Amino acid sequence: MSKKVMANDVPIWKRLLSESIETLDSLPRPLSAHREKLERVISRYPMRINPYYLGLIEAEGDPLYRQCMPDVRELDDAGAVADPLNEEGHSPVPGLTHRYPDRVLFLVSSECAMYCRFCNRKRKVGRSSMATDASIEQGIGYIRAHEEVRDVLLSGGDPLLLEDARLGEILSAIRAISHVEIIRIGTRVPCALPQRVTPELAMLLQKFHPLYINTHFNHPVEITPEASIACNRLADAGIPLGCQTVLLKGVNDDLTTLMTLTRKLLTIRVKPYYLFHADPARGTSHFRTSLNRGLDIMRGLQGHTSGLCVPHFAIDLLGGGGKVPLLPEYLTGRDGDFLLMTNYAGKSYRHPDGHYD
Ligand SMILES: *Cc1c(COP(=O)(O)O)cnc(C)c1O
Ligand code: SF4
């Protein structure tokens, strides 16, 4: 899309998206090295950095830069797998994963507002085959035929990159299924392209309650005035907001950053929901921390700040076992009928146990 051709009435988010950097030649600063390798990186895993997110980068190599700029280490695939969560193995129809008894993950968009270098679906985001009209039709048919599905989680790609009209059609079709109790949308839009959250979008979404949105912020710098407007607008439309953060080496793998992030999320009415240990997805190994790093951060949050700030720390098991929650150890032993407990500050306590009957 050429900038000249776009009329003035084009919404600002579409203009921002159309001005995204998708080739090495359009980077603001010429590459000094690795050009040929980086071409290979982005031919395998697409690049998209929209001008809004680009504008938040303060310095080369900073936490936002690392999330969106291609890195030669993405070609280093040792030990990693393309589909770590075996989403395709638990997929009765293309684009839908039914892993847990009562809920499904349903991919309805192939596109995102940016392409995150750590994405666990990087094998397929940005490719139009990820979600097609036909796969969406089949997915809705599957949900309709499976009465045990009471929770539908829309993802992608990013569902909020669909046009309002198309999103409305999909949501209406799901809402018309009587056994579906709640609809959830997983989206990085409030973080990566908050201008997409227009008053019209909020008005559309509120027709499909109970509707929940899980956004995806990874760093406090992402919580800008624009992101705040977007989240407040969704919250004002009655949509409970959660956040799924990924623990990423060199981005947010320290207590100060995550403490600041979770507190700031609450100020924009977003409840931290999950903190994920990074998945062993091919092309993302350089982002993975040790499990202990995550547990140490959880120990530093729990009790030291509002319980509302504390997400569930979870690991999504390789091969599709689902999410397993992990907690630092607070129960350190037993003494007869007493539990030996350690509190958040590291002090030990004896607490009476009851009887299991
Ligand atoms: C994460 C996920 C869900 C939702 O899990 P919750 O713990 O309920 O948020 C559902 N299906 C799949 C395949 C998932 O990966
Ligand atoms: S927005 Fe989400 S799905 Fe899209 S590339 Fe980023 S992490 Fe992956």
mmCIF file of C-alpha atoms and ligand atoms in Angstrom:
data_model
loop_
_atom_site.group_PDB
_atom_site.id
_atom_site.type_symbol
_atom_site.label_atom_id
_atom_site.label_comp_id
_atom_site.label_asym_id
_atom_site.label_seq_id
_atom_site.Cartn_x
_atom_site.Cartn_y
_atom_site.Cartn_z
ATOM 1 C CA MET A 1 0.000 0.000 0.000
ATOM 2 C CA SER A 2 1.486 3.330 -0.978
ATOM 3 C CA LYS A 3 1.218 6.128 1.541
ATOM 4 C CA LYS A 4 0.095 8.584 -1.121
ATOM 5 C CA VAL A 5 -2.909 6.529 -2.130
ATOM 6 C CA MET A 6 -4.263 6.244 1.405
ATOM 7 C CA ALA A 7 -7.099 8.632 2.004
ATOM 8 C CA ASN A 8 -7.293 10.783 5.104
ATOM 9 C CA ASP A 9 -10.172 8.770 6.520
ATOM 10 C CA VAL A 10 -8.037 5.631 6.846
ATOM 11 C CA PRO A 11 -7.941 4.758 10.560
ATOM 12 C CA ILE A 12 -4.634 5.593 12.162
ATOM 13 C CA TRP A 13 -3.915 1.954 13.084
ATOM 14 C CA LYS A 14 -4.142 0.878 9.450
ATOM 15 C CA ARG A 15 -1.804 3.622 8.412
ATOM 16 C CA LEU A 16 0.684 2.593 11.133
ATOM 17 C CA LEU A 17 0.430 -1.031 10.074
ATOM 18 C CA SER A 18 0.969 -0.171 6.414
ATOM 19 C CA GLU A 19 4.110 1.749 7.361
ATOM 20 C CA SER A 20 5.617 -1.235 9.192
ATOM 21 C CA ILE A 21 9.188 -2.217 8.533
ATOM 22 C CA GLU A 22 9.213 -5.601 6.840
ATOM 23 C CA THR A 23 12.493 -5.559 4.915
ATOM 24 C CA LEU A 24 16.078 -4.937 5.962
ATOM 25 C CA ASP A 25 16.282 -2.012 3.549
ATOM 26 C CA SER A 26 13.594 -0.111 5.413
ATOM 27 C CA LEU A 27 15.344 -0.277 8.798
ATOM 28 C CA PRO A 28 16.023 3.228 10.131
ATOM 29 C CA ARG A 29 19.743 2.532 10.368
ATOM 30 C CA PRO A 30 21.705 0.549 7.783
ATOM 31 C CA LEU A 31 22.969 -2.821 8.977
ATOM 32 C CA SER A 32 26.635 -2.956 9.753
ATOM 33 C CA ALA A 33 26.992 -6.739 9.642
ATOM 34 C CA HIS A 34 25.316 -10.106 9.018
ATOM 35 C CA ARG A 35 23.128 -8.839 6.220
ATOM 36 C CA GLU A 36 23.025 -12.111 4.330
ATOM 37 C CA LYS A 37 22.241 -14.117 7.454
ATOM 38 C CA LEU A 38 19.531 -11.704 8.541
ATOM 39 C CA GLU A 39 17.931 -12.010 5.102
ATOM 40 C CA ARG A 40 17.723 -15.732 5.776
ATOM 41 C CA VAL A 41 16.239 -15.101 9.214
ATOM 42 C CA ILE A 42 13.413 -12.945 7.897
ATOM 43 C CA SER A 43 12.708 -15.180 4.945
ATOM 44 C CA ARG A 44 12.117 -17.979 7.460
ATOM 45 C CA TYR A 45 10.402 -15.877 10.159
ATOM 46 C CA PRO A 46 8.807 -12.658 8.917
ATOM 47 C CA MET A 47 9.755 -9.268 10.321
ATOM 48 C CA ARG A 48 7.180 -6.618 11.127
ATOM 49 C CA ILE A 49 7.896 -3.597 13.276
ATOM 50 C CA ASN A 50 5.238 -0.933 13.137
ATOM 51 C CA PRO A 51 6.229 2.731 13.633
ATOM 52 C CA TYR A 52 4.458 2.933 17.005
ATOM 53 C CA TYR A 53 6.450 0.071 18.546
ATOM 54 C CA LEU A 54 9.642 1.203 16.777
ATOM 55 C CA GLY A 55 9.224 4.599 18.425
ATOM 56 C CA LEU A 56 9.338 3.017 21.884
ATOM 57 C CA ILE A 57 12.833 1.611 21.350
ATOM 58 C CA GLU A 58 15.323 3.745 23.220
ATOM 59 C CA ALA A 59 18.590 2.112 22.207
ATOM 60 C CA GLU A 60 19.942 -0.678 20.061
ATOM 61 C CA GLY A 61 19.798 -3.931 22.027
ATOM 62 C CA ASP A 62 17.308 -2.676 24.620
ATOM 63 C CA PRO A 63 14.426 -4.906 25.786
ATOM 64 C CA LEU A 64 11.975 -3.692 23.122
ATOM 65 C CA TYR A 65 14.576 -3.848 20.370
ATOM 66 C CA ARG A 66 15.260 -7.476 21.252
ATOM 67 C CA GLN A 67 11.590 -8.392 21.009
ATOM 68 C CA CYS A 68 11.192 -7.193 17.415
ATOM 69 C CA MET A 69 14.572 -7.022 15.648
ATOM 70 C CA PRO A 70 15.700 -10.173 13.844
ATOM 71 C CA ASP A 71 18.775 -11.828 15.300
ATOM 72 C CA VAL A 72 21.176 -14.223 13.586
ATOM 73 C CA ARG A 73 20.797 -16.599 16.548
ATOM 74 C CA GLU A 74 17.295 -17.432 15.270
ATOM 75 C CA LEU A 75 18.957 -19.698 12.727
ATOM 76 C CA ASP A 76 20.535 -21.665 15.539
ATOM 77 C CA ASP A 77 18.017 -24.457 15.980
ATOM 78 C CA ALA A 78 19.862 -26.952 18.131
ATOM 79 C CA GLY A 79 17.555 -28.910 20.373
ATOM 80 C CA ALA A 80 14.436 -26.887 19.633
ATOM 81 C CA VAL A 81 11.269 -27.978 17.852
ATOM 82 C CA ALA A 82 8.962 -26.166 15.442
ATOM 83 C CA ASP A 83 5.699 -26.910 17.284
ATOM 84 C CA PRO A 84 6.815 -27.331 20.925
ATOM 85 C CA LEU A 85 3.294 -27.541 22.356
ATOM 86 C CA ASN A 86 2.177 -30.079 19.755
ATOM 87 C CA GLU A 87 -0.741 -27.826 18.864
ATOM 88 C CA GLU A 88 -1.059 -29.576 15.539
ATOM 89 C CA GLY A 89 -1.141 -32.995 17.206
ATOM 90 C CA HIS A 90 -4.136 -31.968 19.328
ATOM 91 C CA SER A 91 -5.866 -30.350 16.407
ATOM 92 C CA PRO A 92 -9.080 -32.101 15.318
ATOM 93 C CA VAL A 93 -9.574 -29.498 12.572
ATOM 94 C CA PRO A 94 -6.923 -27.118 11.190
ATOM 95 C CA GLY A 95 -6.341 -24.076 13.400
ATOM 96 C CA LEU A 96 -8.168 -25.400 16.464
ATOM 97 C CA THR A 97 -6.473 -27.116 19.413
ATOM 98 C CA HIS A 98 -8.576 -29.114 21.861
ATOM 99 C CA ARG A 99 -6.191 -30.109 24.642
ATOM 100 C CA TYR A 100 -8.163 -29.544 27.824
ATOM 101 C CA PRO A 101 -11.596 -31.043 28.568
ATOM 102 C CA ASP A 102 -13.750 -27.917 28.469
ATOM 103 C CA ARG A 103 -12.011 -25.325 26.293
ATOM 104 C CA VAL A 104 -10.406 -24.849 22.903
ATOM 105 C CA LEU A 105 -7.767 -22.631 21.371
ATOM 106 C CA PHE A 106 -9.014 -21.296 18.051
ATOM 107 C CA LEU A 107 -6.739 -19.471 15.578
ATOM 108 C CA VAL A 108 -8.744 -16.917 13.619
ATOM 109 C CA SER A 109 -6.087 -14.600 12.208
ATOM 110 C CA SER A 110 -2.728 -15.130 10.535
ATOM 111 C CA GLU A 111 -1.405 -11.631 11.095
ATOM 112 C CA CYS A 112 -0.021 -9.733 14.068
ATOM 113 C CA ALA A 113 0.641 -6.069 14.802
ATOM 114 C CA MET A 114 4.328 -6.991 15.066
ATOM 115 C CA TYR A 115 6.195 -10.250 14.717
ATOM 116 C CA CYS A 116 7.815 -11.076 18.019
ATOM 117 C CA ARG A 117 11.124 -12.813 17.662
ATOM 118 C CA PHE A 118 10.399 -15.108 20.648
ATOM 119 C CA CYS A 119 6.961 -16.225 19.420
ATOM 120 C CA ASN A 120 6.217 -19.907 20.003
ATOM 121 C CA ARG A 121 4.108 -19.924 16.825
ATOM 122 C CA LYS A 122 6.794 -18.249 14.761
ATOM 123 C CA ARG A 123 6.778 -21.253 12.442
ATOM 124 C CA LYS A 124 3.471 -20.007 11.082
ATOM 125 C CA VAL A 125 2.565 -16.434 12.052
ATOM 126 C CA GLY A 126 2.397 -14.096 9.096
ATOM 127 C CA ARG A 127 1.503 -16.884 6.671
ATOM 128 C CA SER A 128 -2.014 -16.631 5.344
ATOM 129 C CA SER A 129 -2.525 -20.389 5.629
ATOM 130 C CA MET A 130 -2.609 -20.135 9.433
ATOM 131 C CA ALA A 131 -6.279 -19.154 9.517
ATOM 132 C CA THR A 132 -8.437 -19.138 6.401
ATOM 133 C CA ASP A 133 -12.163 -18.606 5.893
ATOM 134 C CA ALA A 134 -12.429 -22.367 5.435
ATOM 135 C CA SER A 135 -10.514 -23.254 8.628
ATOM 136 C CA ILE A 136 -12.555 -20.740 10.632
ATOM 137 C CA GLU A 137 -15.774 -22.233 9.272
ATOM 138 C CA GLN A 138 -14.579 -25.727 10.228
ATOM 139 C CA GLY A 139 -13.532 -24.561 13.683
ATOM 140 C CA ILE A 140 -16.940 -23.052 14.384
ATOM 141 C CA GLY A 141 -18.514 -26.307 13.187
ATOM 142 C CA TYR A 142 -16.313 -28.273 15.592
ATOM 143 C CA ILE A 143 -17.274 -26.082 18.554
ATOM 144 C CA ARG A 144 -20.945 -26.362 17.631
ATOM 145 C CA ALA A 145 -20.677 -30.156 17.540
ATOM 146 C CA HIS A 146 -18.827 -30.437 20.874
ATOM 147 C CA GLU A 147 -21.055 -29.588 23.796
ATOM 148 C CA GLU A 148 -18.235 -29.941 26.313
ATOM 149 C CA VAL A 149 -16.614 -26.758 24.949
ATOM 150 C CA ARG A 150 -17.700 -23.984 27.287
ATOM 151 C CA ASP A 151 -14.735 -21.642 26.791
ATOM 152 C CA VAL A 152 -13.412 -20.544 23.401
ATOM 153 C CA LEU A 153 -10.042 -18.834 23.316
ATOM 154 C CA LEU A 154 -9.479 -16.880 20.106
ATOM 155 C CA SER A 155 -5.876 -16.409 19.094
ATOM 156 C CA GLY A 156 -3.681 -16.397 16.028
ATOM 157 C CA GLY A 157 -1.901 -14.371 14.842
ATOM 158 C CA ASP A 158 -3.874 -11.626 16.460
ATOM 159 C CA PRO A 159 -7.688 -11.707 16.346
ATOM 160 C CA LEU A 160 -7.818 -7.912 16.725
ATOM 161 C CA LEU A 161 -6.083 -7.463 13.384
ATOM 162 C CA LEU A 162 -9.264 -8.649 11.699
ATOM 163 C CA GLU A 163 -11.587 -5.974 10.395
ATOM 164 C CA ASP A 164 -14.388 -5.095 12.804
ATOM 165 C CA ALA A 165 -17.006 -6.624 10.484
ATOM 166 C CA ARG A 166 -15.184 -9.960 10.158
ATOM 167 C CA LEU A 167 -14.443 -10.154 13.868
ATOM 168 C CA GLY A 168 -18.114 -9.425 14.544
ATOM 169 C CA GLU A 169 -19.180 -12.284 12.265
ATOM 170 C CA ILE A 170 -16.916 -14.770 14.002
ATOM 171 C CA LEU A 171 -17.928 -13.645 17.489
ATOM 172 C CA SER A 172 -21.641 -13.754 16.553
ATOM 173 C CA ALA A 173 -21.302 -17.282 15.221
ATOM 174 C CA ILE A 174 -19.605 -18.442 18.436
ATOM 175 C CA ARG A 175 -22.022 -16.559 20.685
ATOM 176 C CA ALA A 176 -24.929 -18.281 18.909
ATOM 177 C CA ILE A 177 -23.696 -21.654 20.218
ATOM 178 C CA SER A 178 -25.632 -22.193 23.427
ATOM 179 C CA HIS A 179 -23.072 -24.348 25.265
ATOM 180 C CA VAL A 180 -20.310 -21.729 24.879
ATOM 181 C CA GLU A 181 -20.264 -19.859 28.178
ATOM 182 C CA ILE A 182 -17.299 -17.551 27.783
ATOM 183 C CA ILE A 183 -15.222 -16.186 24.927
ATOM 184 C CA ARG A 184 -11.629 -15.093 25.383
ATOM 185 C CA ILE A 185 -9.405 -13.138 23.034
ATOM 186 C CA GLY A 186 -5.625 -13.374 23.268
ATOM 187 C CA THR A 187 -4.109 -10.261 21.702
ATOM 188 C CA ARG A 188 -0.924 -8.229 21.679
ATOM 189 C CA VAL A 189 -2.710 -5.265 20.105
ATOM 190 C CA PRO A 190 -3.149 -3.172 23.304
ATOM 191 C CA CYS A 191 0.635 -3.376 23.687
ATOM 192 C CA ALA A 192 1.916 -3.426 20.113
ATOM 193 C CA LEU A 193 -0.661 -1.287 18.277
ATOM 194 C CA PRO A 194 -2.992 0.281 20.857
ATOM 195 C CA GLN A 195 -4.461 2.636 18.231
ATOM 196 C CA ARG A 196 -6.377 -0.411 16.950
ATOM 197 C CA VAL A 197 -8.569 -0.270 20.062
ATOM 198 C CA THR A 198 -10.991 2.303 18.686
ATOM 199 C CA PRO A 199 -14.257 3.280 20.386
ATOM 200 C CA GLU A 200 -16.007 1.334 17.591
ATOM 201 C CA LEU A 201 -14.051 -1.824 18.411
ATOM 202 C CA ALA A 202 -14.889 -1.537 22.113
ATOM 203 C CA MET A 203 -18.571 -1.069 21.216
ATOM 204 C CA LEU A 204 -18.494 -4.132 19.016
ATOM 205 C CA LEU A 205 -16.780 -6.352 21.588
ATOM 206 C CA GLN A 206 -19.155 -5.497 24.407
ATOM 207 C CA LYS A 207 -22.004 -7.131 22.488
ATOM 208 C CA PHE A 208 -20.484 -10.547 23.139
ATOM 209 C CA HIS A 209 -20.244 -10.666 26.918
ATOM 210 C CA PRO A 210 -19.069 -12.535 28.892
ATOM 211 C CA LEU A 211 -15.919 -11.728 26.938
ATOM 212 C CA TYR A 212 -12.425 -11.683 28.439
ATOM 213 C CA ILE A 213 -9.242 -10.322 26.914
ATOM 214 C CA ASN A 214 -5.744 -11.455 27.703
ATOM 215 C CA THR A 215 -3.196 -8.984 26.466
ATOM 216 C CA HIS A 216 0.539 -9.497 26.266
ATOM 217 C CA PHE A 217 2.923 -6.934 27.773
ATOM 218 C CA ASN A 218 6.489 -7.959 28.550
ATOM 219 C CA HIS A 219 8.165 -4.762 29.714
ATOM 220 C CA PRO A 220 7.152 -1.613 31.642
ATOM 221 C CA VAL A 221 8.275 0.658 28.767
ATOM 222 C CA GLU A 222 5.399 -0.854 26.753
ATOM 223 C CA ILE A 223 2.904 0.720 29.152
ATOM 224 C CA THR A 224 2.506 4.058 27.402
ATOM 225 C CA PRO A 225 -0.287 6.645 27.457
ATOM 226 C CA GLU A 226 -1.619 5.044 24.243
ATOM 227 C CA ALA A 227 -1.658 1.559 25.792
ATOM 228 C CA SER A 228 -3.374 3.005 28.843
ATOM 229 C CA ILE A 229 -6.124 4.569 26.710
ATOM 230 C CA ALA A 230 -6.641 1.262 24.880
ATOM 231 C CA CYS A 231 -6.881 -0.807 28.067
ATOM 232 C CA ASN A 232 -9.120 1.673 29.855
ATOM 233 C CA ARG A 233 -11.410 1.726 26.842
ATOM 234 C CA LEU A 234 -11.736 -2.065 26.914
ATOM 235 C CA ALA A 235 -12.195 -2.103 30.681
ATOM 236 C CA ASP A 236 -14.877 0.605 30.382
ATOM 237 C CA ALA A 237 -16.645 -1.708 27.929
ATOM 238 C CA GLY A 238 -16.846 -4.204 30.797
ATOM 239 C CA ILE A 239 -14.129 -6.517 29.529
ATOM 240 C CA PRO A 240 -11.936 -8.044 32.259
ATOM 241 C CA LEU A 241 -8.312 -7.738 31.179
ATOM 242 C CA GLY A 242 -5.488 -10.146 31.946
ATOM 243 C CA CYS A 243 -1.890 -10.268 30.805
ATOM 244 C CA GLN A 244 0.192 -13.197 29.623
ATOM 245 C CA THR A 245 3.850 -12.285 29.911
ATOM 246 C CA VAL A 246 6.710 -14.415 28.642
ATOM 247 C CA LEU A 247 9.857 -14.534 30.738
ATOM 248 C CA LEU A 248 12.609 -13.590 28.284
ATOM 249 C CA LYS A 249 16.347 -13.459 28.785
ATOM 250 C CA GLY A 250 17.691 -9.934 28.315
ATOM 251 C CA VAL A 251 14.171 -8.502 28.160
ATOM 252 C CA ASN A 252 12.455 -8.937 31.508
ATOM 253 C CA ASP A 253 14.262 -11.674 33.446
ATOM 254 C CA ASP A 254 14.890 -9.667 36.586
ATOM 255 C CA LEU A 255 12.762 -8.882 39.599
ATOM 256 C CA THR A 256 12.845 -5.085 39.303
ATOM 257 C CA THR A 257 11.536 -5.161 35.733
ATOM 258 C CA LEU A 258 8.727 -7.603 36.503
ATOM 259 C CA MET A 259 7.778 -5.873 39.755
ATOM 260 C CA THR A 260 7.467 -2.581 37.863
ATOM 261 C CA LEU A 261 5.598 -4.241 34.998
ATOM 262 C CA THR A 262 3.011 -5.970 37.167
ATOM 263 C CA ARG A 263 2.376 -2.843 39.260
ATOM 264 C CA LYS A 264 2.013 -0.685 36.161
ATOM 265 C CA LEU A 265 -0.355 -3.217 34.591
ATOM 266 C CA LEU A 266 -2.711 -2.822 37.537
ATOM 267 C CA THR A 267 -2.725 0.954 37.026
ATOM 268 C CA ILE A 268 -4.104 0.407 33.514
ATOM 269 C CA ARG A 269 -6.638 -2.116 34.897
ATOM 270 C CA VAL A 270 -4.883 -5.240 33.626
ATOM 271 C CA LYS A 271 -4.464 -8.197 36.019
ATOM 272 C CA PRO A 272 -1.256 -10.208 35.490
ATOM 273 C CA TYR A 273 -2.522 -13.707 34.642
ATOM 274 C CA TYR A 274 0.353 -15.887 33.468
ATOM 275 C CA LEU A 275 4.111 -15.563 33.459
ATOM 276 C CA PHE A 276 5.364 -18.209 31.058
ATOM 277 C CA HIS A 277 8.695 -19.916 31.085
ATOM 278 C CA ALA A 278 9.822 -19.478 27.451
ATOM 279 C CA ASP A 279 8.915 -22.456 25.243
ATOM 280 C CA PRO A 280 11.607 -24.428 23.426
ATOM 281 C CA ALA A 281 10.358 -23.190 20.057
ATOM 282 C CA ARG A 282 12.765 -23.372 17.143
ATOM 283 C CA GLY A 283 14.532 -20.070 16.571
ATOM 284 C CA THR A 284 14.008 -18.712 20.088
ATOM 285 C CA SER A 285 16.670 -20.466 22.192
ATOM 286 C CA HIS A 286 18.550 -17.235 22.929
ATOM 287 C CA PHE A 287 15.542 -15.978 24.936
ATOM 288 C CA ARG A 288 15.200 -18.951 27.272
ATOM 289 C CA THR A 289 16.064 -18.567 30.975
ATOM 290 C CA SER A 290 16.543 -21.292 33.554
ATOM 291 C CA LEU A 291 13.482 -22.378 35.488
ATOM 292 C CA ASN A 292 15.144 -21.156 38.695
ATOM 293 C CA ARG A 293 15.294 -17.628 37.354
ATOM 294 C CA GLY A 294 11.505 -17.650 37.099
ATOM 295 C CA LEU A 295 11.063 -19.187 40.549
ATOM 296 C CA ASP A 296 13.382 -16.587 42.100
ATOM 297 C CA ILE A 297 11.353 -13.809 40.511
ATOM 298 C CA MET A 298 8.118 -15.349 41.820
ATOM 299 C CA ARG A 299 9.634 -15.516 45.308
ATOM 300 C CA GLY A 300 10.497 -11.837 44.971
ATOM 301 C CA LEU A 301 6.955 -10.877 43.987
ATOM 302 C CA GLN A 302 4.808 -13.016 46.278
ATOM 303 C CA GLY A 303 4.160 -11.191 49.525
ATOM 304 C CA HIS A 304 6.484 -8.327 48.647
ATOM 305 C CA THR A 305 3.796 -6.620 46.589
ATOM 306 C CA SER A 306 -0.004 -6.801 46.150
ATOM 307 C CA GLY A 307 -1.285 -10.298 45.547
ATOM 308 C CA LEU A 308 -3.051 -8.848 42.494
ATOM 309 C CA CYS A 309 0.370 -8.250 40.929
ATOM 310 C CA VAL A 310 1.364 -11.898 41.139
ATOM 311 C CA PRO A 311 0.741 -13.972 37.994
ATOM 312 C CA HIS A 312 0.677 -17.771 37.822
ATOM 313 C CA PHE A 313 4.139 -18.884 36.763
ATOM 314 C CA ALA A 314 3.718 -21.773 34.335
ATOM 315 C CA ILE A 315 5.559 -23.955 31.926
ATOM 316 C CA ASP A 316 3.730 -25.233 28.852
ATOM 317 C CA LEU A 317 4.978 -28.795 28.537
ATOM 318 C CA LEU A 318 6.945 -29.894 25.512
ATOM 319 C CA GLY A 319 4.833 -32.238 23.430
ATOM 320 C CA GLY A 320 1.468 -30.836 24.460
ATOM 321 C CA GLY A 321 1.019 -31.803 28.111
ATOM 322 C CA GLY A 322 -0.507 -28.410 28.821
ATOM 323 C CA LYS A 323 0.364 -25.725 31.325
ATOM 324 C CA VAL A 324 1.829 -26.718 34.664
ATOM 325 C CA PRO A 325 1.876 -24.097 37.442
ATOM 326 C CA LEU A 326 5.077 -23.722 39.436
ATOM 327 C CA LEU A 327 5.580 -22.182 42.845
ATOM 328 C CA PRO A 328 8.609 -21.588 44.994
ATOM 329 C CA GLU A 329 8.603 -23.951 47.989
ATOM 330 C CA TYR A 330 6.854 -22.498 51.070
ATOM 331 C CA LEU A 331 6.053 -25.813 52.786
ATOM 332 C CA THR A 332 9.477 -26.980 53.944
ATOM 333 C CA GLY A 333 8.553 -30.001 56.064
ATOM 334 C CA ARG A 334 6.314 -31.560 58.725
ATOM 335 C CA ASP A 335 6.638 -32.127 62.429
ATOM 336 C CA GLY A 336 3.873 -34.442 63.635
ATOM 337 C CA ASP A 337 0.619 -32.544 63.178
ATOM 338 C CA PHE A 338 2.473 -29.367 62.336
ATOM 339 C CA LEU A 339 3.461 -27.955 58.975
ATOM 340 C CA LEU A 340 6.848 -26.288 58.738
ATOM 341 C CA MET A 341 6.343 -23.201 56.629
ATOM 342 C CA THR A 342 8.542 -20.385 55.400
ATOM 343 C CA ASN A 343 6.932 -17.018 54.781
ATOM 344 C CA TYR A 344 7.692 -14.481 52.039
ATOM 345 C CA ALA A 345 10.408 -12.861 54.157
ATOM 346 C CA GLY A 346 12.185 -16.182 54.760
ATOM 347 C CA LYS A 347 11.075 -16.642 58.392
ATOM 348 C CA SER A 348 10.052 -20.137 59.569
ATOM 349 C CA TYR A 349 6.720 -20.983 61.204
ATOM 350 C CA ARG A 350 4.966 -24.069 62.661
ATOM 351 C CA HIS A 351 1.343 -24.188 61.591
ATOM 352 C CA PRO A 352 -1.216 -26.842 62.708
ATOM 353 C CA ASP A 353 -2.486 -29.166 59.972
ATOM 354 C CA GLY A 354 -6.051 -30.532 59.917
ATOM 355 C CA HIS A 355 -7.194 -34.065 59.096
ATOM 356 C CA TYR A 356 -7.778 -35.474 55.613
ATOM 357 C CA ASP A 357 -10.997 -37.470 55.831
HETATM 358 C C1 LIG B 1 -3.306 -22.011 27.149
HETATM 359 C C2 LIG B 1 -4.293 -22.819 26.475
HETATM 360 C C3 LIG B 1 -5.636 -22.800 26.866
HETATM 361 C C4 LIG B 1 -6.142 -21.937 27.998
HETATM 362 O O1 LIG B 1 -5.560 -22.291 29.211
HETATM 363 P P1 LIG B 1 -6.012 -21.599 30.579
HETATM 364 O O2 LIG B 1 -5.079 -22.159 31.588
HETATM 365 O O3 LIG B 1 -7.438 -21.973 30.780
HETATM 366 O O4 LIG B 1 -5.861 -20.117 30.391
HETATM 367 C C5 LIG B 1 -6.506 -23.630 26.207
HETATM 368 N N1 LIG B 1 -6.099 -24.447 25.210
HETATM 369 C C6 LIG B 1 -4.810 -24.488 24.820
HETATM 370 C C7 LIG B 1 -4.416 -25.422 23.737
HETATM 371 C C8 LIG B 1 -3.862 -23.674 25.435
HETATM 372 O O5 LIG B 1 -2.585 -23.714 25.030
HETATM 373 S S1 SF4 B 2 1.771 -10.994 18.693
HETATM 374 FE FE1 SF4 B 2 1.663 -12.999 19.708
HETATM 375 S S2 SF4 B 2 1.234 -14.485 18.052
HETATM 376 FE FE2 SF4 B 2 1.957 -12.570 17.102
HETATM 377 S S3 SF4 B 2 4.162 -12.837 16.843
HETATM 378 FE FE3 SF4 B 2 3.858 -11.775 18.813
HETATM 379 S S4 SF4 B 2 3.784 -13.453 20.344
HETATM 380 FE FE4 SF4 B 2 3.466 -14.385 18.296
#
